[in-house]
Coordinates of C-alpha atoms in Angstrom, one line a residue:
X5 CA -15.7 -32.6 -41.3
X6 CA -15.7 -33.5 -36.9
X7 CA -14.6 -36.2 -36.9
X8 CA -11.0 -35.2 -37.8
X9 CA -10.4 -34.4 -34.4
X10 CA -10.2 -30.9 -34.9
X11 CA -12.6 -27.5 -33.5
X12 CA -15.5 -26.1 -35.0
X13 CA -15.7 -22.3 -35.1
X14 CA -19.8 -21.8 -35.7
X15 CA -21.2 -18.9 -37.4
X16 CA -20.7 -16.5 -34.2
X17 CA -16.8 -17.3 -34.7
X18 CA -16.6 -18.7 -31.9
X19 CA -16.0 -22.1 -30.2
X20 CA -19.1 -23.7 -28.2
X21 CA -17.2 -24.5 -25.3
X22 CA -15.6 -20.9 -24.7
X23 CA -17.4 -17.4 -24.5
X24 CA -17.0 -14.6 -26.8
X25 CA -15.8 -12.1 -24.6
X26 CA -15.7 -8.5 -25.1
X27 CA -14.1 -7.3 -27.5
X28 CA -9.8 -6.6 -27.4
X29 CA -9.4 -2.9 -27.1
X30 CA -8.1 -1.1 -29.9
X31 CA -4.0 -0.9 -29.1
X32 CA -4.1 -3.2 -26.6
X33 CA -1.6 -5.9 -28.4
X34 CA -2.0 -7.6 -31.7
X35 CA -4.5 -9.2 -32.9
X36 CA -3.8 -13.5 -31.8
X37 CA -5.4 -16.3 -33.8
X38 CA -7.7 -16.6 -31.8
X39 CA -9.1 -13.5 -32.1
X40 CA -8.4 -13.5 -35.7
X41 CA -11.0 -17.1 -36.8
X42 CA -14.0 -14.9 -34.6
X43 CA -14.3 -12.5 -37.4
X44 CA -16.8 -12.9 -39.1
X45 CA -15.5 -12.7 -42.6
X46 CA -13.5 -16.0 -41.2
X47 CA -16.3 -17.4 -39.4
X48 CA -18.1 -17.8 -42.6
X49 CA -16.1 -20.3 -43.5
X50 CA -17.1 -22.8 -40.5
X51 CA -13.7 -22.9 -39.3
X52 CA -12.3 -25.9 -37.6
X53 CA -8.6 -26.1 -35.7
X54 CA -7.6 -29.4 -36.4
X55 CA -4.3 -29.0 -35.2
X56 CA -2.0 -26.1 -32.6
X57 CA -4.7 -25.9 -30.5
X58 CA -2.4 -24.6 -27.6
X59 CA -1.0 -22.2 -30.0
X60 CA -4.1 -20.1 -30.7
X61 CA -2.9 -17.4 -28.4
X62 CA 0.1 -16.5 -31.2
X63 CA -0.4 -12.9 -32.5
X64 CA -1.2 -12.1 -36.4
X65 CA 0.8 -9.4 -37.7
X66 CA 0.1 -9.8 -40.9
X67 CA -1.9 -11.9 -43.3
X68 CA -0.1 -13.4 -47.0
X69 CA -2.2 -15.6 -49.8
X70 CA 0.2 -17.9 -51.8
X71 CA -0.4 -20.8 -54.0
X72 CA 3.8 -21.4 -53.7
X73 CA 5.4 -24.6 -52.3
X74 CA 7.6 -22.1 -51.2
X75 CA 5.9 -19.8 -49.5
X76 CA 8.4 -19.7 -45.9
X77 CA 10.7 -17.5 -48.2
X78 CA 8.5 -14.7 -48.3
X79 CA 7.9 -15.2 -44.9
X80 CA 9.3 -12.8 -41.6
X81 CA 7.4 -14.6 -38.5
X82 CA 3.7 -13.8 -37.0
X83 CA 1.7 -13.8 -40.4
X84 CA -1.1 -15.6 -41.3
X85 CA -0.7 -17.5 -44.0
X86 CA -4.4 -18.6 -46.4
X87 CA -4.0 -21.6 -48.9
X88 CA -6.6 -23.0 -51.0
X89 CA -4.2 -26.6 -51.0
X90 CA -3.7 -26.3 -55.0
X91 CA -0.2 -26.5 -55.0
X92 CA 0.3 -29.1 -51.8
X93 CA 2.6 -31.2 -53.2
X94 CA 1.8 -35.5 -53.0
X95 CA 4.8 -36.4 -52.1
X96 CA 4.5 -37.0 -48.3
X97 CA 8.6 -35.7 -47.9
X98 CA 8.0 -32.8 -49.2
X99 CA 4.4 -32.1 -47.3
X100 CA 6.5 -32.1 -44.3
X101 CA 9.5 -29.8 -45.4
X102 CA 6.4 -27.7 -46.3
X103 CA 5.1 -26.9 -43.0
X104 CA 8.3 -27.5 -40.6
X105 CA 9.3 -24.4 -43.0
X106 CA 6.1 -22.5 -41.6
X107 CA 7.0 -23.6 -38.4
X108 CA 10.2 -23.0 -38.2
X109 CA 10.1 -19.1 -40.0
X110 CA 7.1 -18.2 -37.3
X111 CA 4.0 -18.2 -39.2
X112 CA 1.1 -17.9 -37.2
X113 CA -1.0 -20.8 -38.8
X114 CA -2.3 -22.0 -41.6
X115 CA -5.7 -21.7 -43.3
X116 CA -6.7 -24.1 -45.5
X117 CA -9.8 -23.9 -47.6
X118 CA -11.6 -27.6 -48.4
X119 CA -12.9 -26.7 -51.2
X120 CA -11.7 -26.6 -55.0
X121 CA -8.9 -29.0 -55.1
X122 CA -9.3 -31.0 -50.9
X123 CA -12.5 -32.2 -49.2
X124 CA -11.5 -33.8 -46.6
X125 CA -7.9 -32.3 -45.0
X126 CA -4.7 -33.6 -46.6
X127 CA -4.1 -36.5 -44.0
X128 CA -0.1 -36.3 -44.1
X129 CA -0.5 -32.2 -44.3
X130 CA -2.7 -33.6 -40.8
X131 CA 0.2 -35.3 -39.6
X132 CA 3.0 -32.3 -40.3
X133 CA 1.2 -29.8 -38.0
X134 CA 0.1 -32.4 -35.0
X135 CA 4.1 -33.5 -34.8
X136 CA 5.0 -29.5 -34.5
X137 CA 2.1 -28.0 -32.9
X138 CA 1.8 -26.1 -35.6
X139 CA -2.0 -23.9 -36.0
X140 CA -4.5 -26.4 -39.1
X141 CA -7.0 -24.2 -39.8
X142 CA -10.0 -25.9 -42.4
X143 CA -12.4 -23.2 -44.0
X144 CA -15.5 -26.1 -45.7
X145 CA -16.9 -23.2 -47.3
X146 CA -15.7 -20.3 -49.7
X147 CA -14.0 -17.8 -47.7
X148 CA -12.9 -14.6 -50.0
X149 CA -9.2 -14.2 -49.2
X150 CA -8.9 -10.3 -50.3
X151 CA -11.5 -9.9 -48.4
X152 CA -9.8 -11.2 -45.2
X153 CA -7.1 -9.5 -45.9
X154 CA -8.7 -6.3 -46.2
X155 CA -10.1 -6.6 -43.1
X156 CA -7.4 -8.2 -41.8
X157 CA -4.3 -5.8 -42.9
X158 CA -7.0 -2.7 -41.7
X159 CA -7.3 -3.6 -38.2
X160 CA -3.1 -4.5 -37.4
X161 CA -2.3 -0.7 -39.2
X162 CA -5.0 0.4 -37.2
X163 CA -4.1 -1.6 -34.4
X164 CA -0.4 -0.1 -34.7
X165 CA -1.3 3.7 -35.0
X166 CA -3.3 3.1 -32.3
X167 CA -0.1 1.7 -30.3
X168 CA 2.0 4.2 -31.6
X169 CA -0.6 6.7 -30.8
X170 CA -1.8 4.8 -27.5
X171 CA 2.1 4.5 -26.3
X172 CA 2.2 8.6 -27.1
X173 CA 0.0 9.2 -24.1
X174 CA 1.5 6.6 -22.0
X175 CA 5.1 8.6 -22.4
X176 CA 3.3 11.9 -21.5
X177 CA 1.5 10.7 -19.0
X178 CA 4.8 9.8 -17.6
X179 CA 6.8 12.7 -18.3
X180 CA 4.1 15.3 -16.4
X181 CA 4.8 13.1 -13.6
X182 CA 8.2 13.3 -13.2
X183 CA 8.4 16.9 -14.0
X184 CA 5.7 18.0 -11.3
X185 CA 7.6 15.8 -8.8
X186 CA 5.3 13.0 -8.6
X187 CA 5.7 10.5 -5.4
X188 CA 6.5 6.4 -6.3
X189 CA 2.7 6.1 -5.1
X190 CA 0.7 8.3 -7.5
X191 CA 3.4 6.9 -9.8
X192 CA 2.9 3.2 -9.2
X193 CA -1.0 4.2 -9.5
X194 CA -0.9 5.5 -12.7
X195 CA 0.7 2.6 -14.3
X196 CA -2.4 0.6 -12.7
X197 CA -4.6 2.6 -14.3
X198 CA -3.4 2.6 -17.1
X199 CA -2.6 -1.2 -17.6
X200 CA -6.1 -2.5 -16.0
X201 CA -3.6 -4.8 -14.1
X202 CA -2.6 -4.7 -10.7
X203 CA 0.8 -3.3 -10.4
X204 CA 3.2 -3.9 -7.3
X205 CA 6.9 -2.6 -6.2
X206 CA 9.2 -4.7 -4.8
X207 CA 12.4 -4.3 -2.6
X208 CA 14.6 -7.1 -2.8
X209 CA 14.1 -8.6 -0.1
X210 CA 10.6 -9.3 -1.7
X211 CA 9.0 -6.9 0.4
X212 CA 6.3 -5.2 -1.3
X213 CA 6.7 -2.2 -1.0
X214 CA 3.8 -0.4 -3.3
X215 CA 0.3 -1.3 -5.2
X216 CA -2.1 0.0 -7.0
X217 CA -4.4 0.7 -7.7
X218 CA -5.6 0.9 -4.3
X219 CA -8.8 -0.6 -3.2
X220 CA -10.5 -3.4 -2.9
X221 CA -8.1 -6.0 -4.9
X222 CA -5.0 -5.2 -2.2
X223 CA -5.6 -8.0 -0.2
X224 CA -5.7 -11.0 -3.0
X225 CA -3.1 -9.1 -4.6
X226 CA -0.5 -9.1 -1.8
X227 CA -1.6 -12.3 0.1
X228 CA 1.1 -14.0 0.7
X229 CA 3.3 -11.8 -1.3
X230 CA 7.2 -13.3 -0.5
X231 CA 6.1 -17.0 -0.4
X232 CA 4.7 -16.3 -4.4
X233 CA 7.1 -13.3 -5.5
X234 CA 10.5 -15.8 -5.2
X235 CA 8.4 -18.7 -7.2
X236 CA 8.8 -16.3 -9.7
X237 CA 12.1 -15.4 -11.1
X238 CA 13.2 -12.3 -12.8
X239 CA 14.1 -12.3 -16.8
X240 CA 17.4 -10.6 -18.2
X241 CA 14.7 -8.3 -19.4
X242 CA 10.6 -7.6 -19.2
X243 CA 8.8 -10.6 -19.7
X244 CA 6.3 -13.3 -18.1
X245 CA 7.1 -14.8 -15.5
X246 CA 6.6 -17.5 -12.7
X247 CA 3.8 -19.8 -12.1
X248 CA 0.9 -17.1 -12.4
X249 CA 2.6 -15.4 -15.4
X250 CA 3.6 -11.8 -13.5
X251 CA 5.1 -9.4 -15.5
X252 CA 8.3 -8.6 -14.3
X253 CA 10.4 -5.5 -15.0
X254 CA 14.1 -4.7 -12.9
X255 CA 13.9 -1.4 -11.2
X256 CA 17.6 0.7 -10.7
X257 CA 18.6 3.0 -8.6
X258 CA 22.4 4.8 -9.4
X259 CA 23.4 2.0 -12.0
X260 CA 22.5 -0.5 -9.3
X261 CA 19.1 -2.9 -9.2
X262 CA 17.4 -1.9 -5.9
X263 CA 13.7 -3.7 -6.4
X264 CA 11.0 -5.1 -9.5
X265 CA 7.8 -4.1 -10.9
X266 CA 5.8 -6.9 -11.3
X267 CA 2.3 -6.7 -12.9
X268 CA -0.3 -9.1 -12.4
X269 CA -3.5 -10.3 -13.8
X270 CA -6.3 -8.9 -13.9
X271 CA -9.4 -9.3 -11.4
X272 CA -11.1 -11.5 -14.8
X273 CA -7.5 -14.0 -14.5
X274 CA -6.0 -12.1 -17.4
X275 CA -2.1 -11.9 -17.3
X276 CA -0.4 -8.8 -18.9
X277 CA 0.8 -10.1 -21.6
X278 CA 0.2 -7.1 -24.9
X279 CA 3.2 -5.5 -25.7
X280 CA 1.8 -2.1 -24.4
X281 CA 1.7 -3.8 -20.9
X282 CA 5.2 -4.1 -21.2
X283 CA 5.7 -0.3 -22.5
X284 CA 3.7 0.7 -19.5
X285 CA 5.5 -1.8 -16.8
X286 CA 9.2 -0.4 -18.1
X287 CA 7.4 4.0 -18.4
X288 CA 6.7 3.2 -14.8
X289 CA 10.4 2.1 -13.7
X290 CA 12.2 4.7 -15.6
X291 CA 9.5 6.8 -13.7
X292 CA 10.3 5.2 -10.4
X293 CA 14.1 5.5 -11.2
X294 CA 14.0 9.7 -11.5
X295 CA 11.7 9.6 -8.4
X296 CA 13.7 8.2 -5.7
X297 CA 16.6 10.3 -6.8
X298 CA 13.9 13.1 -6.1
X299 CA 12.5 12.0 -3.1
X300 CA 15.2 11.5 -0.4
X301 CA 12.6 9.4 1.7
X302 CA 14.0 5.6 1.5
X303 CA 10.5 4.4 0.2
X304 CA 10.2 1.3 2.5
X305 CA 9.7 3.7 5.3
X306 CA 7.0 5.6 3.4
X307 CA 5.0 2.4 3.2
X308 CA 5.4 2.0 6.5
X309 CA 4.2 5.2 6.9
X310 CA 1.3 5.0 5.2
X311 CA 0.1 1.6 6.2
X312 CA 0.9 2.9 9.8
X313 CA -1.5 6.0 9.2
X314 CA -3.8 3.8 7.1
X315 CA -4.0 1.2 10.8
X316 CA -4.5 4.5 12.9
X317 CA -7.8 6.1 10.6
X318 CA -9.1 2.8 9.6
X319 CA -9.0 3.7 6.5
X320 CA -8.5 -0.4 5.7
X321 CA -11.1 -1.7 4.2
X322 CA -10.5 -5.2 5.7
X323 CA -9.3 -7.3 8.4
X324 CA -7.5 -9.6 5.8
X325 CA -6.3 -6.4 3.3
X326 CA -4.7 -4.8 6.7
X327 CA -2.6 -8.1 7.4
X328 CA -1.9 -8.9 3.7
X329 CA -0.1 -5.2 3.5
X330 CA 1.8 -6.1 6.6
X331 CA 2.6 -9.3 5.9
X332 CA 4.1 -7.9 2.2
X333 CA 5.9 -5.6 4.4
X334 CA 8.0 -7.9 6.0
X335 CA 6.1 -7.8 9.7
X336 CA 4.4 -11.3 11.0
X337 CA 1.5 -10.8 12.2
X338 CA -0.9 -14.4 12.9
X339 CA -0.7 -15.1 16.8
X340 CA 1.2 -12.4 17.5
X341 CA 0.4 -9.4 20.5
X342 CA -0.2 -6.0 18.9
X343 CA 1.0 -2.4 20.6
X344 CA 0.6 1.1 20.2
X345 CA 3.8 3.0 21.3
X346 CA 3.9 7.0 20.4
X347 CA 7.2 8.7 20.7
X348 CA 6.2 13.0 21.5
X349 CA 8.0 15.6 22.0
X350 CA 8.8 16.9 25.1
X351 CA 8.0 21.0 26.2
X352 CA 9.4 22.8 24.9
X353 CA 11.6 21.2 22.1
X354 CA 12.3 23.1 18.7
X355 CA 11.0 21.7 15.3
X356 CA 12.3 18.5 14.4
X357 CA 13.5 18.2 11.0
X358 CA 12.2 15.5 8.4
X359 CA 15.9 13.9 8.9
X360 CA 15.9 13.4 12.2
X361 CA 12.6 11.9 12.0
X362 CA 14.1 9.2 9.5
X363 CA 16.9 8.7 11.1
X364 CA 14.9 8.3 14.8
X365 CA 12.5 5.4 12.6
X366 CA 15.5 3.8 11.3
X367 CA 17.3 3.2 14.5
X368 CA 13.8 2.1 16.4
X369 CA 13.1 -0.1 13.0
X370 CA 16.6 -2.0 13.9
X371 CA 16.8 -2.1 16.8
X372 CA 13.1 -3.1 17.2
X373 CA 13.4 -5.4 14.8
X374 CA 17.3 -6.8 15.7
X375 CA 15.3 -7.5 19.5
X376 CA 12.3 -9.8 17.1
X377 CA 9.4 -7.7 17.3
X378 CA 7.9 -7.4 14.6
X379 CA 7.4 -3.8 13.6
X380 CA 6.0 -0.4 11.6
X381 CA 7.5 2.8 13.0
X382 CA 6.1 6.3 11.1
X383 CA 4.3 9.6 11.2
X384 CA 1.3 9.9 12.8
X385 CA -1.4 12.3 13.8
X386 CA -0.4 14.7 17.5
X387 CA 3.1 14.9 16.7
X388 CA 4.4 11.2 17.1
X389 CA 6.3 8.7 15.9
X390 CA 3.7 5.8 16.0
X391 CA 5.1 2.4 17.2
X392 CA 3.5 -0.3 16.0
X393 CA 4.9 -3.8 18.1
X394 CA 4.1 -7.6 17.1
X395 CA 5.3 -9.8 19.8
X396 CA 5.3 -13.3 19.7
X397 CA 3.5 -14.6 22.5
X398 CA 6.3 -15.8 24.4
X399 CA 7.7 -11.9 24.5
X400 CA 7.2 -9.2 26.8
X401 CA 6.7 -5.7 25.9
X402 CA 8.0 -4.1 28.5
X403 CA 11.7 -4.3 27.8
X404 CA 11.7 -4.1 24.8
X405 CA 9.9 -0.3 25.6
X406 CA 12.1 0.4 28.1
X407 CA 15.1 -0.5 25.6
X408 CA 12.6 1.8 23.1
X409 CA 12.6 4.6 25.3
X410 CA 16.0 4.7 26.8
X411 CA 18.0 4.5 22.1
X412 CA 15.0 7.7 21.8
X413 CA 16.3 9.8 25.6
X414 CA 19.6 9.7 23.9
X415 CA 18.4 11.9 20.9
X416 CA 15.8 13.4 22.6
X417 CA 16.2 13.6 25.8
X418 CA 13.1 15.6 26.6
X419 CA 10.7 13.2 25.1
X420 CA 8.1 11.1 26.3
X421 CA 7.3 7.8 25.8
X422 CA 3.2 6.4 25.6
X423 CA 1.9 2.7 25.3
X424 CA -1.6 1.7 23.7
X425 CA -3.1 -1.1 25.0
X426 CA -2.6 -5.3 24.1
X427 CA -4.4 -5.7 21.2
X428 CA -4.7 -9.2 18.9
X429 CA -6.2 -8.1 15.4
X430 CA -4.6 -5.2 13.1
X431 CA -8.2 -3.9 12.7
X432 CA -8.1 -2.6 16.8
X433 CA -4.7 -0.8 16.4
X434 CA -6.6 2.1 16.2
X435 CA -7.8 1.2 19.5
X436 CA -4.4 1.4 21.1
X437 CA -3.7 4.1 19.5
X438 CA -6.4 6.4 20.7
X439 CA -5.3 5.3 24.6
X440 CA -1.8 5.8 24.4
X441 CA -2.8 9.2 22.5
X442 CA -4.7 9.7 25.7
X443 CA -1.5 8.7 28.0
X444 CA 1.0 10.7 26.2
X445 CA -1.7 14.4 26.3
X446 CA -1.7 13.2 30.0
X447 CA 1.7 12.7 31.2
X448 CA 2.7 15.6 32.8
X449 CA 5.6 17.2 31.9
X450 CA 8.6 16.7 34.4
X451 CA 7.7 13.2 35.2
X452 CA 10.6 11.0 35.1
X453 CA 9.4 8.3 37.2
X454 CA 9.1 6.4 34.5
X455 CA 11.1 5.9 31.6
X456 CA 7.3 5.4 30.1
X457 CA 3.5 5.9 30.4
X458 CA 0.4 3.9 30.6
X459 CA -2.5 4.2 31.2
X460 CA -2.6 2.9 34.4
X461 CA -0.3 5.8 35.7
X462 CA -3.5 8.9 34.6
X463 CA -4.5 9.5 38.2
X464 CA -5.9 13.7 38.9
X465 CA -3.5 15.5 37.8
X466 CA -2.4 13.6 34.7
X467 CA -6.1 13.7 33.5
X468 CA -7.0 17.3 34.7
X469 CA -3.7 18.0 32.4
X470 CA -4.7 15.9 29.5
X471 CA -8.3 18.3 29.7
X472 CA -6.0 21.4 30.5
X473 CA -7.5 22.6 26.7
X474 CA -11.4 22.4 27.9
X475 CA -12.6 25.6 27.7
X476 CA -15.1 24.0 30.4
X477 CA -12.2 23.2 32.6
X478 CA -10.9 26.7 32.7
X479 CA -14.2 28.0 33.0
X480 CA -14.1 25.9 36.6
X481 CA -11.0 27.3 38.1
X482 CA -11.6 31.3 36.9
X483 CA -15.0 30.7 38.8
X484 CA -13.3 28.2 42.1
X485 CA -9.5 30.6 42.7
X486 CA -10.2 33.9 39.9
X487 CA -11.2 35.9 43.2
X488 CA -8.3 34.7 45.0
X489 CA -5.7 35.3 43.1
X490 CA -7.3 38.6 41.7
X491 CA -7.5 39.4 45.7
X492 CA -3.4 38.7 45.9
X493 CA -2.8 40.9 43.5
X494 CA -4.1 43.9 44.6
X495 CA -3.3 43.2 48.6
X496 CA 0.1 41.1 47.5
X497 CA -1.2 38.7 50.2
X498 CA -0.3 35.3 49.6
X499 CA -3.6 33.7 50.2
X500 CA -3.3 30.8 47.7
X501 CA 0.0 30.0 49.3
X502 CA -1.9 29.2 52.0
X503 CA -5.2 27.4 50.3
X504 CA -2.2 25.0 49.4
X505 CA -1.2 24.4 51.9
X506 CA -4.4 23.8 54.1
X507 CA -5.4 21.4 51.0
X508 CA -2.0 19.6 51.1
X509 CA -2.6 19.3 54.1
X510 CA -6.1 17.4 54.3
X511 CA -7.5 20.0 56.3
X512 CA -5.4 19.2 59.8
X513 CA -4.6 23.4 60.4
X514 CA -2.1 21.9 62.9
X515 CA 0.4 20.4 60.5
X516 CA -0.7 23.1 57.5
X517 CA 0.2 26.0 59.9
X518 CA 3.4 23.7 60.6
X519 CA 4.5 23.6 57.3
X520 CA 3.8 27.2 56.5
X521 CA 5.7 28.2 59.3
X522 CA 3.5 30.5 60.5
X523 CA 1.7 30.0 64.3
X524 CA -1.3 28.5 64.6
X525 CA -3.0 32.0 65.3
X526 CA -1.5 33.5 61.8
X527 CA -2.5 30.7 60.6
X528 CA -6.4 30.7 61.7
X529 CA -6.6 34.3 60.6
X530 CA -5.8 33.4 56.7
X531 CA -7.9 30.9 57.1
X532 CA -10.7 33.0 57.9
X533 CA -9.8 35.4 55.4
X534 CA -9.5 31.9 52.4
X535 CA -13.1 32.0 53.6
X536 CA -14.6 35.1 52.9
X537 CA -12.7 36.0 49.7
X538 CA -13.9 32.5 48.3
X539 CA -17.4 32.8 50.2
X540 CA -17.0 29.2 51.1
X541 CA -16.2 27.3 54.4
X542 CA -13.3 25.8 54.2
X543 CA -15.3 23.0 57.0
X544 CA -16.6 21.6 53.9
X545 CA -15.5 18.4 52.7
X546 CA -16.9 18.8 49.2
X547 CA -16.2 22.3 49.0
X548 CA -12.6 21.4 50.0
X549 CA -12.4 19.0 46.9
X550 CA -14.0 21.6 44.6
X551 CA -10.6 23.9 45.3
X552 CA -8.1 20.8 45.5
X553 CA -9.7 19.6 42.0
X554 CA -9.3 23.9 41.2
X555 CA -6.1 24.3 42.6
X556 CA -4.5 21.6 40.6
X557 CA -5.9 22.5 37.5
X558 CA -4.4 25.5 37.9
X559 CA -0.8 25.0 38.6
X560 CA -1.1 22.9 35.6
X561 CA -2.9 25.3 32.9
X562 CA 1.1 27.3 34.2
X563 CA 3.0 24.2 32.9
X564 CA 4.8 24.8 29.6
X565 CA 2.3 22.8 27.2
X566 CA 3.0 19.0 26.2
X567 CA 2.4 17.7 22.5
X568 CA -1.3 18.8 21.5
X569 CA -4.1 16.2 21.2
X570 CA -4.9 15.0 18.2

């Protein structure tokens, strides 16, 4: 039997070279011809495929037993035709027409039992099937065709019922998401969960806005995304496309196409080919259209915020994942220098609306991108707007940050701009952010000598201002100066001012007296009063240093509160 060059299906019901694998879940998609041949009821006949080896994935929608010369007139497509071969004509022309009619009507394949009339496959039948690449299966042992139809029809009908139930479950799931106002990330994540395949939402310029499910597979899904996406054309309707067999459907907004949903092969490399996969993807597109009507923030903006927050909070599972997600959003990072810039509200700034924040984020993105920088912009912890710059090696960052500062202060005059250190990898973004946040927290209100602040700007005043919320600093100030403040309040004196003048003159009594518009004798008398109230020796350099730090902190603690530390 194997001399005909066919593929033998053994008693186990599968080709020797292909593992059986797990059974197909009911309702996923119609049984394929290969799966039907692995069923025990047909495997008992030792099936051998002699033609149409590349067509074994054809769906079998029904089984038809016939001994007619023109069975195609009773078929609609997708049927597996079973015959004993008794009616097959001897005329080669009639045999060719028999096969051509089956192929033209879209039959799933022809199964012929070599027991009664034939004991070897008719050569003309084999040639005709090979010419049309039409599946021809030979059975060398007797098989009860009625039992075959009973088993297959039960499976097919059960699968159809299960598909209907599954379709209702999918409909109910997405309806519930829509009614409770679920965001696009949750909708896409649900599509991935229901299908078992990665699902990506992209815009018209092939930027991956959302990817589900989150996890270790994100890196493989999004690596070289734009190149792979551009190689995948959009079909007229939901269907497989491109060299990787992506399932593609369009996403519309207000009657215009906005982007695409793409379902990729799963972790095992199996593409999404079942009708249920297409149903899930189309239902996801509908839910996203409704979500876009109710969630006014642009999804590209949401995607940038999410990625920036994940980088800052170190939630990316690997460097590769971070890089793949950034590049899928159109931000090149290979060979670039990275820098975090924070835009913080100034002291006393009123509450900023979500619309104003989004408007500023969009303007900064456009301006910096036009200057040649890769950029991610989004809200980050600490009431800041974070900007991650990816700069080419030869591009200095200071002119860009100065440009950013001017743009921000046009709309937010009191805003402060702080900068972290340069880093070379996305995994180090959190460090640059932490540094920029420390700079922002240390920026003393009223400082306007620079368009932005950086680590080198943090001196004593800035350090003490950053520590203003620390109870230990507050206790230190109170221990050093509390008695003096109380004394001035009770006696109406200005010894605190005298102390400030003395320390500011670096302990030079003559200079201090002149600055205080007092005679040296009067100033010396006040210094003695200071020493008596504070219980200290102002000639001691160490004690003067302690008082100077305490007095600096005392004044800083009374400044308007700046941005809260993250």
